[in-house]
XYZ file of C-alpha atoms in Angstrom:
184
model
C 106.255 113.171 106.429
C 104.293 113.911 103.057
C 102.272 117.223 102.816
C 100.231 115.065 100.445
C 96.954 113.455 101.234
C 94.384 111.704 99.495
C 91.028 110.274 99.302
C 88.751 107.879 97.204
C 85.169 107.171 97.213
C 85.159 105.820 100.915
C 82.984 107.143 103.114
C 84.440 108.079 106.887
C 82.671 105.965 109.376
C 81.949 108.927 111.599
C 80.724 111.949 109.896
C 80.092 110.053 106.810
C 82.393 112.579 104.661
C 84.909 111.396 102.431
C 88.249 110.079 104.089
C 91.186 111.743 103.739
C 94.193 109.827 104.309
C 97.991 110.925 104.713
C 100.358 110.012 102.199
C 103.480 108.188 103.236
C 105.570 107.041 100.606
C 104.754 106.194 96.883
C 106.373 103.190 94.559
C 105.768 101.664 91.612
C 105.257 98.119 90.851
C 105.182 96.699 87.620
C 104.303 100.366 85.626
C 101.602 100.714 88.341
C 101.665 103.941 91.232
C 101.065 102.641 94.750
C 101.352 105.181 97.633
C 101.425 104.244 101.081
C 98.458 105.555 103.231
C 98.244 106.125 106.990
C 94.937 104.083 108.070
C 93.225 105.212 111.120
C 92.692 101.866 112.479
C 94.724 100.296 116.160
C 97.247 99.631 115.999
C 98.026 103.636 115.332
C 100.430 103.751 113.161
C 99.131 101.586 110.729
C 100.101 102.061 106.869
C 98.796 100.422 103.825
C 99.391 100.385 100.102
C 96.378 101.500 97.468
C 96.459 102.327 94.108
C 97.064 105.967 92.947
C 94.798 105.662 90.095
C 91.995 105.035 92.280
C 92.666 108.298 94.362
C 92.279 112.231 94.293
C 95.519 114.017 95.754
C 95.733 117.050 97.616
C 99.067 119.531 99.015
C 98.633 120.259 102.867
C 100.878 122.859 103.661
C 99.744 122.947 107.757
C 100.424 120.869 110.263
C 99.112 120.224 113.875
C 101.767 119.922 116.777
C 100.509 118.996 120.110
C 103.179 119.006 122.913
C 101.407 117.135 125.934
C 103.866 119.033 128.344
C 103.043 122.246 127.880
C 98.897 121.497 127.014
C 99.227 123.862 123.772
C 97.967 122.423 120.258
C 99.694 124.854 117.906
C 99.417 125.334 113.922
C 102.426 125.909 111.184
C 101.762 126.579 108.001
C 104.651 126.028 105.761
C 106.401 125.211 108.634
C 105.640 128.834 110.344
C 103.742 128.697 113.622
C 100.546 130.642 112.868
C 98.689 130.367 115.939
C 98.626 128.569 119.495
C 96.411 127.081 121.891
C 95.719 125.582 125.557
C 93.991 122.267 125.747
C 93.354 119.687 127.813
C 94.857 116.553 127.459
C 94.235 113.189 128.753
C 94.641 112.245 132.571
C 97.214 109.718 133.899
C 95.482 106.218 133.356
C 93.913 107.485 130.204
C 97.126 109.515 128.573
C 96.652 111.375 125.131
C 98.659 108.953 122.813
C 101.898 109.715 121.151
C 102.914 109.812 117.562
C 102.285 110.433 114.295
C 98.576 110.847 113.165
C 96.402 112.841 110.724
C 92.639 114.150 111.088
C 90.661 112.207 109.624
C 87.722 113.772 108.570
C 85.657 117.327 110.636
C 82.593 116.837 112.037
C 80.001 119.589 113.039
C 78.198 118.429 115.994
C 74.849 120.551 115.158
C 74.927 121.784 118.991
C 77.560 124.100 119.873
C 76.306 123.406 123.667
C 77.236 120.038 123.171
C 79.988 117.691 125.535
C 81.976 117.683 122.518
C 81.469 121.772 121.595
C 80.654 122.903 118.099
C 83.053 120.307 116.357
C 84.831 116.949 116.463
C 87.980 116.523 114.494
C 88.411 112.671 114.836
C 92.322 111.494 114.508
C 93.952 108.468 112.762
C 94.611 108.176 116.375
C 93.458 105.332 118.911
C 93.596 105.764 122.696
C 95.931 102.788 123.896
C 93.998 102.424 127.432
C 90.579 103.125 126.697
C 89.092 100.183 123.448
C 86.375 101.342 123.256
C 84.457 105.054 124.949
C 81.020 105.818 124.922
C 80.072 102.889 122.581
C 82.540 104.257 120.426
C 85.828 102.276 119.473
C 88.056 104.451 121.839
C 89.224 107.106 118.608
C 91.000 109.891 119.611
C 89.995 113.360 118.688
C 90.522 117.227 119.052
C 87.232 118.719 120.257
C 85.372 121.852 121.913
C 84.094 121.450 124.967
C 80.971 122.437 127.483
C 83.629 122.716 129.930
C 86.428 125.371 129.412
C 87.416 125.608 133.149
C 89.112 122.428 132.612
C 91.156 123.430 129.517
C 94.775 123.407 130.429
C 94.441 120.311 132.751
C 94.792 116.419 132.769
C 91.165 115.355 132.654
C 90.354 113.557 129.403
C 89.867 110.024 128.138
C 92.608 110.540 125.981
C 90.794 113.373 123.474
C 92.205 116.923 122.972
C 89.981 119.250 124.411
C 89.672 122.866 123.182
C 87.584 125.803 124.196
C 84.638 126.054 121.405
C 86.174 129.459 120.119
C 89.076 128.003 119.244
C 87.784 124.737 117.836
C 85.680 127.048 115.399
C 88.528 129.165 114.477
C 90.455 125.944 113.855
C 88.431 124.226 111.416
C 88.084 127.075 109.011
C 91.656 126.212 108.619
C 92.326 122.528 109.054
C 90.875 119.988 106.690
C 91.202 115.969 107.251
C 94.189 114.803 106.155
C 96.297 117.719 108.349
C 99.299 116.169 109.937
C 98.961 115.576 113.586
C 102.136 115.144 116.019
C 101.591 114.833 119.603
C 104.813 114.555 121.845
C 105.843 114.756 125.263
C-alpha cells in the first residue's frame, strides 16, 4: 500500500474538486512512467494504469482504519494511532463493505444541520447491496450526521456515520487520497 497519491486535471464528480487517486504500483514501459491508480468506480477494487507525466504526486503519511466489529474509525499517522472514534456502520442487508479504499475527494455540505452533518468524505468505495441510494450511484462515504444517538449502531445504508464534531475535527486532517481499510 503506497503512501503516494496523485491527481490530474479531472474534476471529482461529486464535489467537483480535483480527484485524488491512490497510488498502487509504478512501471515503466518503453522509457515511459506508468503508475497504477485505485479508481473509485464498482467493482471496488478497481486499478488502472495512467501516465505519470500527466500527474501531480503527493506523500500521505495517515491512514484511515475502520474495524466494523468494534464501530471505531481510527487515524495513524506514520503508522501511530493518533486518535479514535465510534461510528455507525451499515445494518445487516446493507453491510459497510470491506477492503481496501481511499477518500476520494471532502466535501462541505454548507449545512452543518444537514442528514449528512457538516461534511461528506466520499470513498473509492461502492456499497455491494445498495446500486444506487438517493439517486446517487450507491458510493460509500464517511459522514456527520443529524443523528448522533445512533452512532455506535448498525443502522446505515452502508456509509460511515460520525458525530459532526468529529467529522470536523477529521477533515482538518485527512485529505482525498488517505488510505481507507475497513475490516471485520
Amino acid at each position: 500500500w503506497s503512501s503516494d497519491v496523485c491527481s490530474s486535471d479531472l474534476i471529482a464528480p461529486l464535489g467537483a474538486g480535483p480527484v485524488w487517486l491512490q497510488v498502487r504500483g509504478v512501471k515503466v514501459v518503453r522509457g515511459e512512467r506508468w503508475v497504477k491508480v485505485l479508481i473509485p468506480v464498482r467493482p471496488n477494487g478497481t486499478t488502472g494504469w495512467v501516465k505519470a507525466s500527466d500527474m501531480v504526486f503527493r506523500s500521505i503519511d495517515l491512514r484511515v482504519d475502520i474495524d466494523t466489529s468494534a464501530l471505531r474509525l481510527s487515524l495513524f499517522r506514520k503508522g501511530k494511532r493518533v486518535r479514535t472514534f465510534p461510528v455507525a456502520l451499515g445494518e445487516p442487508k446493507t453491510p459497510t463493505p470491506y477492503g481496501e479504499f481511499a477518500v476520494a475527494e471532502v466535501i462541505p455540505t454548507g449545512d452543518p444541520k444537514a442528514f449528512l452533518g457538516p461534511f461528506v468524505m466520499p470513498l473509492t468505495a461502492f456499497s455491494n447491496a445498495l446500486n444506487e441510494f438517493a439517486g446517487g450511484n450507491g458510493r460509500v462515504a464517511i459522514h456527520g450526521t443529524s443523528l448522533p444517538d445512533l452512532i455506535g449502531q448498525r443502522v446505515s445504508h452502508g456509509c460511515i456515520r460520525m458525530k459532526n464534531e468529529h467529522i470536523r475535527w477529521l477533515v482538518r486532517t485527512v485529505r482525498g487520497g488517505t488510505p481507507v481499510t475497513i475490516h471485520p
